[in-house]
Amino acid sequence: MANIEKPMNTFCGQTSRREFLHQVGGGFTSLALTGMMAKDGFLANQAHAADGQTPWDNPLKPKNPPLPAKAKHVIFLFMYGGPSQVDTFDYKPKMYPLDGKTIEVKTFGRGGKKNGGRVVGPKWQFKQYGQCGKHVSDLFPHLGQQSDKIAYLHSMTADSPIHGSAMLMMNSGHVLSGKPSLGSWVNYGLGSENENLPGYVVMLDPTGGPISGAKNWTSGYMPAAFQGVTVNASGTPILDLKNARGMSQQEQRTMLDALNKYNGRHLSDRTDNSNLSARIASYELAYKMQMSAPEAVDFDQEKEHVKALYGIGEQRTDDFGKKCLLARRLVERGVRFIQIYSGGNHNDANWDAHGDLVKNHSYHAGNTDKPIAGLLQDLEQRGLLDETLIVWGGEFGRQPTAEYAKGTGRDHNSYGFTMWMAGGGIKGGVSVGQTDEIGSKAVENRFHVKNLHATILTQLGFDPNQLSYFYRGLDQRLVGVEGAEPISQII
Amino acid sequence: MNQQLVTLEQQKIEVKEEFAMAVAERGRQKTWVLARGNPQLQGEEVNPSFPQILGDPEANIPEGYGNGNQTTGKRRVLAEWIASPKNPMTAKVMANRMWQHHFGRGIVRSSNNFGFLGDEPTHPELLNWLAAELIEGGWTLKRMHKLIMMSRTYQMSSTGQTAGLKADPNNDLLWRFDMRRLAAEEIRDSILNLTGQLNLKMGGPSIYTEIPAEVARTASRPGAAWGRSSKEDAARRSVYIFVKRSLHEPFLASFDWADTDNTCDVRFVTTVPTQTLTMLNSKFLNDSAEVLATRLQGNSQNISEQVSRAIELATSRPATDADISDGVKLINTFQQGGMDANQALQRFCLLVLNLNEFVYLD
């Protein structure tokens, strides 16, 4: 039966979005999803596959945000394990003389709730940097020099002082698993400017993923197309990108052409099924991806002084430097959301300094200080910092007191910690919020993780309290149905 | 003596304890409505009962159902009510789910929601009849599968008709079979079946497929996150694959496998290029193409017969002349380019596994 008329799409033509979702019981295809967005005036032009004929509804096709946007991309530098605020960016001069003294202070970490303990004074000296005169610890000699670009948030709070739930909180706004992660929301709202690359890229530490692995970049109840894709900064960037068993590009083309013939015959009497043509088109898109994605990780074109800026070639900073450089290259190629993990696995393989604080933080800061400073400078020099929002931080901070009778280790602290943002319309050289004199808890301008998420969405051109996804009878939001306001002081 | 010890060690039977989560009750305690949610404001006493809309709300707990401090018997009464022939919902919900998995959508499309906010059944009498059949047939699912699959509706072609497409484009009335992409598990099982590797062994502990190192590395304990199964076990049906919430089996995950954190009534069916990369370049697909080639070579040494057999196996229909000539042409082109006969056939087998006709059900 050739030349069958295409059915009217009754979903979008006749029913409201909410009714439509009820009709299909909450489950729908990506094709229907994009159709739905088109109705909302959300979509740009219709994409075509590489053969120029077959329409393909890309769930990640670029969309314009509803409001004016300052940022088009996000690079989230995740310091997994929880860096200590008083040893990094939250300068507490009155804490040094307290070192070793037992004080009363309420803390809550993996060791439970405590009412006091032995103070561990800051283990590094602080210097003032830039025009803003920001105090930054000696852990970050390179990053300190970039302080005029940075807005420091000293009064962050989170719901959980335990890694697993706190990671989910920072990544998805909720301590329980099953919610889409921040990058999924960004891709859902904005799509990706480059269909040859994933719109949401995650780069992991060489020691492994963070606790709960893929849950941290899941798309939760959204379709899998919005989930993060782990990408390697060297070798083959994406899983199964490279042809197997020595198949050459030409052989692959020959095979795909033959496959198209078979699929074309199959389609000829099923023309009313657009899913079939979408799948045919996906082979051409994958082919294009294979041609262009490896170029993104090819650093040969980069000048030596640029690589040096990121610390590439130096033993300590080579790995993280390559990831930061790749992040910049991905931003240039239109990737929306990039998350780079400093630290992986468990214990001292990340910033989780329970034992020897000096050893732990010296190691992780030393691996990342120069690459991050390099990234900020390189983005600025290329005019990309204005449209790229940088977020730095862990899932929580650390306590002022020692965890054990001996040693410098600090337990987790979600009552107060420091994060910073830069670029993407964020003010530079400012510090907002305060913890108490020993950094134990946020006392002024307390901000929740949700405020951070709201700020990110705002900079990308969304009203954080409007960007929603209908699921389980509710317009779900990253900031929760209760909503959250962005941090206006730094915008 | 030592020798004896070694022998005895080998004979030792490992006793494994299996644990399951359960609820424990501490005697029969009274429950009250707490006014405005305030635990201090004790209101009316509440006794167990069933939703009125489903019939008799009485939930009497017969003497002897409870057992001192161990259990009140409430759960037994609930279980009996759920599985009672007098309760229509259980059978309806189950029959609807079975229908959904055969037809791609339930008679009630919102299969997790039969309530006020859910969808109306498109065929209410059919659903009632199926539910009654399920109960009368002694709740055996196999009988129900057979009943559904022997029906004319199930055996209808998916071919469109101008009149039908105009009158009922959503196919609400089931005037044709809705063509559907196979679910993640079905794709993997079909590949294993096509190559002749599928191991139909039932039951027992979960199995682990071979996963790429890149995926294993995403775990916070990269070496410890995923186990290893023998080749035979790894070729068992996908329902036996170990489900780990923090590390999803990559092949299944690629094809819209259900998220492990939320209940999933209807899965997404997405088409994205990364699926294509999996289908062309993953080790599983290329290993499968290799096994399929060996299977075909075992049947015949003649290229056109091999092509014809591959198409038959993948599509459950005889190969057409065009199918055969295109396949033979591809293999010849590869061979003329210097590829050996075996590898050329494997490339063709990879193509067969990528056919839309193989992945979509008519």
Tab-separated table of N, CA, C and O in Angstrom, chain A residues 390-486:
chain	number	residue	atom	x	y	z
A	390	ILE	N	30.321	29.392	34.850
A	390	ILE	CA	31.169	28.416	35.545
A	390	ILE	C	30.658	28.279	36.977
A	390	ILE	O	30.412	29.280	37.649
A	391	VAL	N	30.505	27.048	37.414
A	391	VAL	CA	30.092	26.798	38.794
A	391	VAL	C	31.150	25.909	39.437
A	391	VAL	O	31.568	24.911	38.844
A	392	TRP	N	31.593	26.290	40.621
A	392	TRP	CA	32.584	25.494	41.344
A	392	TRP	C	32.037	25.124	42.716
A	392	TRP	O	31.472	25.983	43.409
A	393	GLY	N	32.193	23.874	43.111
A	393	GLY	CA	31.821	23.503	44.470
A	393	GLY	C	31.652	22.007	44.649
A	393	GLY	O	31.644	21.241	43.681
A	394	GLY	N	31.473	21.631	45.890
A	394	GLY	CA	31.218	20.232	46.208
A	394	GLY	C	29.776	20.052	46.644
A	394	GLY	O	28.976	20.980	46.549
A	395	GLU	N	29.458	18.859	47.152
A	395	GLU	CA	28.080	18.611	47.577
A	395	GLU	C	27.792	19.212	48.947
A	395	GLU	O	26.647	19.361	49.339
A	396	PHE	N	28.847	19.538	49.701
A	396	PHE	CA	28.747	20.252	50.979
A	396	PHE	C	30.143	20.715	51.364
A	396	PHE	O	31.076	20.574	50.566
A	397	GLY	N	30.277	21.279	52.543
A	397	GLY	CA	31.590	21.715	53.011
A	397	GLY	C	32.066	20.842	54.162
A	397	GLY	O	31.649	19.690	54.282
A	398	ARG	N	32.932	21.421	54.999
A	398	ARG	CA	33.474	20.616	56.103
A	398	ARG	C	33.402	21.396	57.421
A	398	ARG	O	33.274	22.613	57.435
A	399	GLN	N	33.519	20.642	58.509
A	399	GLN	CA	33.295	21.225	59.833
A	399	GLN	C	34.534	21.966	60.344
A	399	GLN	O	35.647	21.666	59.912
A	400	PRO	N	34.318	22.882	61.298
A	400	PRO	CA	35.476	23.592	61.878
A	400	PRO	C	36.282	22.716	62.835
A	400	PRO	O	37.441	22.996	63.098
A	401	THR	N	35.615	21.681	63.347
A	401	THR	CA	36.269	20.859	64.371
A	401	THR	C	36.775	19.537	63.791
A	401	THR	O	36.373	19.135	62.706
A	402	ALA	N	37.628	18.902	64.565
A	402	ALA	CA	38.225	17.646	64.115
A	402	ALA	C	37.220	16.513	64.257
A	402	ALA	O	36.384	16.524	65.157
A	403	GLU	N	37.334	15.563	63.360
A	403	GLU	CA	36.416	14.430	63.446
A	403	GLU	C	36.872	13.448	64.517
A	403	GLU	O	36.064	12.846	65.206
A	404	TYR	N	38.199	13.303	64.641
A	404	TYR	CA	38.723	12.315	65.581
A	404	TYR	C	39.579	12.998	66.642
A	404	TYR	O	39.904	14.182	66.535
A	405	ALA	N	39.952	12.233	67.649
A	405	ALA	CA	40.760	12.757	68.743
A	405	ALA	C	42.088	13.301	68.231
A	405	ALA	O	42.632	14.273	68.749
A	406	LYS	N	42.611	12.649	67.226
A	406	LYS	CA	43.893	13.094	66.675
A	406	LYS	C	43.725	13.436	65.203
A	406	LYS	O	42.806	12.938	64.548
A	407	GLY	N	44.593	14.270	64.716
A	407	GLY	CA	44.626	14.554	63.285
A	407	GLY	C	43.839	15.786	62.893
A	407	GLY	O	43.203	16.443	63.719
A	408	THR	N	43.894	16.086	61.612
A	408	THR	CA	43.314	17.331	61.098
A	408	THR	C	42.039	17.091	60.291
A	408	THR	O	41.492	18.022	59.724
A	409	GLY	N	41.593	15.848	60.224
A	409	GLY	CA	40.442	15.529	59.381
A	409	GLY	C	39.178	16.229	59.848
A	409	GLY	O	38.938	16.395	61.040
A	410	ARG	N	38.373	16.659	58.874
A	410	ARG	CA	37.109	17.319	59.185
A	410	ARG	C	35.966	16.465	58.636
A	410	ARG	O	36.057	15.902	57.553
A	411	ASP	N	34.871	16.448	59.378
A	411	ASP	CA	33.681	15.714	58.938
A	411	ASP	C	32.852	16.619	58.008
A	411	ASP	O	33.134	17.800	57.848
A	412	HIS	N	31.817	16.037	57.391
A	412	HIS	CA	30.960	16.774	56.443
A	412	HIS	C	30.190	17.898	57.128
A	412	HIS	O	29.854	17.785	58.293
A	413	ASN	N	29.813	18.905	56.354
A	413	ASN	CA	29.041	20.021	56.899
A	413	ASN	C	28.116	20.610	55.837
A	413	ASN	O	28.567	21.199	54.857
A	414	SER	N	26.823	20.441	56.026
A	414	SER	CA	25.866	21.026	55.074
A	414	SER	C	25.170	22.249	55.653
A	414	SER	O	24.293	22.823	55.039
A	415	TYR	N	25.595	22.668	56.888
A	415	TYR	CA	25.005	23.861	57.506
A	415	TYR	C	25.544	25.148	56.880
A	415	TYR	O	24.920	26.205	57.001
A	416	GLY	N	26.693	25.041	56.254
A	416	GLY	CA	27.285	26.218	55.631
A	416	GLY	C	28.503	25.808	54.827
A	416	GLY	O	29.310	25.015	55.322
A	417	PHE	N	28.602	26.288	53.600
A	417	PHE	CA	29.793	26.004	52.799
A	417	PHE	C	29.886	26.996	51.645
A	417	PHE	O	28.962	27.771	51.408
A	418	THR	N	31.044	26.973	50.982
A	418	THR	CA	31.310	27.946	49.928
A	418	THR	C	31.244	27.316	48.548
A	418	THR	O	31.741	26.203	48.336
A	419	MET	N	30.605	28.026	47.633
A	419	MET	CA	30.685	27.681	46.213
A	419	MET	C	30.982	28.977	45.482
A	419	MET	O	30.838	30.055	46.064
A	420	TRP	N	31.406	28.897	44.251
A	420	TRP	CA	31.543	30.144	43.490
A	420	TRP	C	31.053	29.977	42.060
A	420	TRP	O	30.961	28.871	41.547
A	421	MET	N	30.702	31.124	41.494
A	421	MET	CA	30.257	31.151	40.100
A	421	MET	C	31.034	32.235	39.380
A	421	MET	O	31.488	33.194	39.992
A	422	ALA	N	31.162	32.058	38.073
A	422	ALA	CA	31.844	33.080	37.270
A	422	ALA	C	31.296	33.035	35.857
A	422	ALA	O	30.771	32.008	35.416
A	423	GLY	N	31.424	34.141	35.149
A	423	GLY	CA	30.990	34.198	33.744
A	423	GLY	C	29.480	34.153	33.620
A	423	GLY	O	28.750	34.139	34.613
A	424	GLY	N	29.016	34.152	32.372
A	424	GLY	CA	27.588	33.995	32.122
A	424	GLY	C	26.723	35.044	32.789
A	424	GLY	O	25.630	34.743	33.243
A	425	GLY	N	27.229	36.280	32.870
A	425	GLY	CA	26.421	37.355	33.428
A	425	GLY	C	26.498	37.462	34.942
A	425	GLY	O	25.745	38.209	35.552
A	426	ILE	N	27.399	36.697	35.548
A	426	ILE	CA	27.573	36.765	37.007
A	426	ILE	C	28.600	37.847	37.324
A	426	ILE	O	29.615	37.966	36.654
A	427	LYS	N	28.321	38.644	38.370
A	427	LYS	CA	29.252	39.707	38.777
A	427	LYS	C	30.580	39.110	39.216
A	427	LYS	O	30.611	38.068	39.872
A	428	GLY	N	31.652	39.798	38.898
A	428	GLY	CA	32.971	39.343	39.344
A	428	GLY	C	33.412	40.088	40.589
A	428	GLY	O	32.933	41.192	40.865
A	429	GLY	N	34.312	39.469	41.327
A	429	GLY	CA	34.908	40.142	42.483
A	429	GLY	C	33.956	40.442	43.609
A	429	GLY	O	34.146	41.400	44.349
A	430	VAL	N	32.910	39.652	43.738
A	430	VAL	CA	31.988	39.875	44.851
A	430	VAL	C	31.925	38.641	45.746
A	430	VAL	O	32.196	37.520	45.305
A	431	SER	N	31.592	38.878	46.989
A	431	SER	CA	31.370	37.775	47.933
A	431	SER	C	30.028	38.002	48.593
A	431	SER	O	29.747	39.109	49.036
A	432	VAL	N	29.223	36.982	48.635
A	432	VAL	CA	27.883	37.108	49.206
A	432	VAL	C	27.708	36.102	50.328
A	432	VAL	O	28.182	34.968	50.236
A	433	GLY	N	27.041	36.521	51.366
A	433	GLY	CA	26.722	35.610	52.462
A	433	GLY	C	27.899	35.404	53.393
A	433	GLY	O	29.058	35.654	53.043
A	434	GLN	N	27.579	35.000	54.597
A	434	GLN	CA	28.645	34.755	55.571
A	434	GLN	C	28.325	33.557	56.438
A	434	GLN	O	27.160	33.294	56.746
A	435	THR	N	29.377	32.890	56.849
A	435	THR	CA	29.243	31.883	57.890
A	435	THR	C	29.651	32.544	59.203
A	435	THR	O	30.132	33.680	59.208
A	436	ASP	N	29.493	31.845	60.316
A	436	ASP	CA	29.921	32.413	61.593
A	436	ASP	C	31.451	32.472	61.643
A	436	ASP	O	32.129	32.129	60.679
A	437	GLU	N	32.011	32.875	62.774
A	437	GLU	CA	33.453	33.144	62.831
A	437	GLU	C	34.322	31.906	62.650
A	437	GLU	O	35.523	32.010	62.423
A	438	ILE	N	33.722	30.754	62.776
A	438	ILE	CA	34.508	29.531	62.573
A	438	ILE	C	33.987	28.735	61.384
A	438	ILE	O	34.336	27.575	61.186
A	439	GLY	N	33.130	29.343	60.580
A	439	GLY	CA	32.656	28.676	59.349
A	439	GLY	C	31.786	27.467	59.610
A	439	GLY	O	31.702	26.572	58.765
A	440	SER	N	31.131	27.429	60.768
A	440	SER	CA	30.363	26.211	61.076
A	440	SER	C	28.986	26.210	60.420
A	440	SER	O	28.436	25.168	60.125
A	441	LYS	N	28.412	27.439	60.216
A	441	LYS	CA	27.093	27.490	59.604
A	441	LYS	C	26.868	28.851	58.954
A	441	LYS	O	27.478	29.855	59.347
A	442	ALA	N	26.001	28.845	57.953
A	442	ALA	CA	25.683	30.090	57.279
A	442	ALA	C	24.826	30.942	58.201
A	442	ALA	O	23.856	30.455	58.773
A	443	VAL	N	25.211	32.218	58.367
A	443	VAL	CA	24.450	33.078	59.277
A	443	VAL	C	23.870	34.300	58.577
A	443	VAL	O	22.940	34.915	59.065
A	444	GLU	N	24.425	34.642	57.412
A	444	GLU	CA	23.924	35.835	56.725
A	444	GLU	C	23.629	35.469	55.282
A	444	GLU	O	24.428	34.822	54.619
A	445	ASN	N	22.468	35.898	54.760
A	445	ASN	CA	22.070	35.569	53.381
A	445	ASN	C	22.185	34.080	53.095
A	445	ASN	O	22.874	33.667	52.168
A	446	ARG	N	21.539	33.313	53.904
A	446	ARG	CA	21.634	31.859	53.706
A	446	ARG	C	21.044	31.463	52.359
A	446	ARG	O	19.947	31.871	52.000
A	447	PHE	N	21.788	30.670	51.608
A	447	PHE	CA	21.299	30.183	50.319
A	447	PHE	C	21.228	28.666	50.323
A	447	PHE	O	22.119	27.992	50.837
A	448	HIS	N	20.179	28.190	49.714
A	448	HIS	CA	20.001	26.746	49.580
A	448	HIS	C	20.481	26.330	48.193
A	448	HIS	O	20.577	27.168	47.287
A	449	VAL	N	20.763	25.055	48.029
A	449	VAL	CA	21.151	24.533	46.717
A	449	VAL	C	20.129	24.948	45.650
A	449	VAL	O	20.477	25.245	44.512
A	450	LYS	N	18.865	25.009	46.056
A	450	LYS	CA	17.817	25.399	45.098
A	450	LYS	C	18.003	26.820	44.583
A	450	LYS	O	17.644	27.122	43.446
A	451	ASN	N	18.542	27.692	45.433
A	451	ASN	CA	18.810	29.056	44.977
A	451	ASN	C	19.928	29.060	43.925
A	451	ASN	O	19.889	29.834	42.975
A	452	LEU	N	20.890	28.178	44.136
A	452	LEU	CA	21.965	28.041	43.146
A	452	LEU	C	21.389	27.560	41.818
A	452	LEU	O	21.684	28.105	40.751
A	453	HIS	N	20.532	26.540	41.887
A	453	HIS	CA	19.904	26.023	40.662
A	453	HIS	C	19.056	27.100	39.992
A	453	HIS	O	19.074	27.250	38.773
A	454	ALA	N	18.322	27.854	40.819
A	454	ALA	CA	17.473	28.913	40.269
A	454	ALA	C	18.335	29.964	39.567
A	454	ALA	O	17.957	30.495	38.521
A	455	THR	N	19.506	30.246	40.135
A	455	THR	CA	20.410	31.228	39.525
A	455	THR	C	20.901	30.736	38.172
A	455	THR	O	20.936	31.481	37.189
A	456	ILE	N	21.259	29.479	38.114
A	456	ILE	CA	21.755	28.903	36.850
A	456	ILE	C	20.657	28.984	35.790
A	456	ILE	O	20.896	29.437	34.666
A	457	LEU	N	19.460	28.569	36.131
A	457	LEU	CA	18.356	28.591	35.157
A	457	LEU	C	18.039	30.025	34.728
A	457	LEU	O	17.760	30.287	33.553
A	458	THR	N	18.084	30.949	35.686
A	458	THR	CA	17.809	32.349	35.360
A	458	THR	C	18.813	32.866	34.330
A	458	THR	O	18.438	33.506	33.344
A	459	GLN	N	20.091	32.564	34.556
A	459	GLN	CA	21.119	33.048	33.623
A	459	GLN	C	20.948	32.443	32.229
A	459	GLN	O	21.342	33.027	31.242
A	460	LEU	N	20.342	31.260	32.179
A	460	LEU	CA	20.128	30.604	30.888
A	460	LEU	C	18.841	31.093	30.202
A	460	LEU	O	18.500	30.634	29.122
A	461	GLY	N	18.124	31.973	30.869
A	461	GLY	CA	16.937	32.551	30.238
A	461	GLY	C	15.625	31.888	30.642
A	461	GLY	O	14.649	31.949	29.910
A	462	PHE	N	15.615	31.269	31.798
A	462	PHE	CA	14.372	30.639	32.267
A	462	PHE	C	13.897	31.293	33.555
A	462	PHE	O	14.702	31.770	34.337
A	463	ASP	N	12.607	31.268	33.745
A	463	ASP	CA	12.083	31.529	35.066
A	463	ASP	C	12.134	30.181	35.786
A	463	ASP	O	11.429	29.247	35.400
A	464	PRO	N	12.979	30.054	36.801
A	464	PRO	CA	13.148	28.737	37.441
A	464	PRO	C	11.850	28.168	37.993
A	464	PRO	O	11.723	26.961	38.150
A	465	ASN	N	10.905	29.059	38.261
A	465	ASN	CA	9.628	28.584	38.805
A	465	ASN	C	8.612	28.283	37.714
A	465	ASN	O	7.461	27.948	37.992
A	466	GLN	N	9.041	28.431	36.461
A	466	GLN	CA	8.154	28.114	35.343
A	466	GLN	C	8.631	26.899	34.540
A	466	GLN	O	7.832	26.193	33.937
A	467	LEU	N	9.932	26.702	34.477
A	467	LEU	CA	10.450	25.575	33.690
A	467	LEU	C	9.992	24.268	34.341
A	467	LEU	O	10.459	23.906	35.423
A	468	SER	N	9.066	23.604	33.698
A	468	SER	CA	8.470	22.443	34.354
A	468	SER	C	8.296	21.285	33.380
A	468	SER	O	8.354	21.452	32.156
A	469	TYR	N	8.098	20.133	33.938
A	469	TYR	CA	7.894	18.908	33.172
A	469	TYR	C	6.759	18.150	33.853
A	469	TYR	O	6.834	17.868	35.053
A	470	PHE	N	5.738	17.861	33.084
A	470	PHE	CA	4.559	17.241	33.684
A	470	PHE	C	4.796	15.757	33.930
A	470	PHE	O	5.063	14.995	33.000
A	471	TYR	N	4.737	15.364	35.159
A	471	TYR	CA	4.958	13.961	35.498
A	471	TYR	C	4.207	13.631	36.784
A	471	TYR	O	4.237	14.410	37.734
A	472	ARG	N	3.546	12.500	36.786
A	472	ARG	CA	2.786	12.046	37.949
A	472	ARG	C	1.803	13.103	38.455
A	472	ARG	O	1.766	13.422	39.652
A	473	GLY	N	1.091	13.690	37.516
A	473	GLY	CA	0.043	14.606	37.911
A	473	GLY	C	0.522	15.950	38.409
A	473	GLY	O	-0.266	16.716	38.961
A	474	LEU	N	1.814	16.226	38.217
A	474	LEU	CA	2.364	17.449	38.781
A	474	LEU	C	3.283	18.124	37.765
A	474	LEU	O	3.995	17.459	37.025
A	475	ASP	N	3.245	19.461	37.699
A	475	ASP	CA	4.251	20.186	36.923
A	475	ASP	C	5.527	20.204	37.751
A	475	ASP	O	5.715	21.052	38.605
A	476	GLN	N	6.397	19.240	37.482
A	476	GLN	CA	7.618	19.089	38.277
A	476	GLN	C	8.627	20.161	37.875
A	476	GLN	O	8.703	20.536	36.720
A	477	ARG	N	9.400	20.614	38.857
A	477	ARG	CA	10.440	21.602	38.574
A	477	ARG	C	11.749	21.201	39.240
A	477	ARG	O	11.737	20.527	40.261
A	478	LEU	N	12.842	21.699	38.654
A	478	LEU	CA	14.150	21.455	39.265
A	478	LEU	C	14.177	22.023	40.678
A	478	LEU	O	14.731	21.423	41.596
A	479	VAL	N	13.583	23.204	40.859
A	479	VAL	CA	13.620	23.858	42.170
A	479	VAL	C	12.479	23.394	43.062
A	479	VAL	O	12.243	23.970	44.126
A	480	GLY	N	11.771	22.340	42.622
A	480	GLY	CA	10.694	21.804	43.445
A	480	GLY	C	9.410	22.582	43.210
A	480	GLY	O	9.434	23.708	42.703
A	481	VAL	N	8.296	21.978	43.581
A	481	VAL	CA	7.026	22.651	43.356
A	481	VAL	C	6.882	23.888	44.249
A	481	VAL	O	6.105	24.783	43.968
A	482	GLU	N	7.681	23.939	45.328
A	482	GLU	CA	7.620	25.108	46.221
A	482	GLU	C	8.298	26.312	45.581
A	482	GLU	O	8.016	27.446	45.937
A	483	GLY	N	9.240	26.051	44.657
A	483	GLY	CA	9.933	27.133	43.977
A	483	GLY	C	11.118	27.663	44.755
A	483	GLY	O	11.320	27.326	45.928
A	484	ALA	N	11.947	28.474	44.087
A	484	ALA	CA	13.106	29.094	44.729
A	484	ALA	C	13.517	30.307	43.907
A	484	ALA	O	13.320	30.332	42.700
A	485	GLU	N	14.055	31.302	44.592
A	485	GLU	CA	14.479	32.518	43.914
A	485	GLU	C	15.970	32.464	43.586
A	485	GLU	O	16.748	31.870	44.330
A	486	PRO	N	16.354	33.099	42.489
A	486	PRO	CA	17.791	33.154	42.168
A	486	PRO	C	18.528	34.082	43.128
A	486	PRO	O	17.903	34.878	43.837
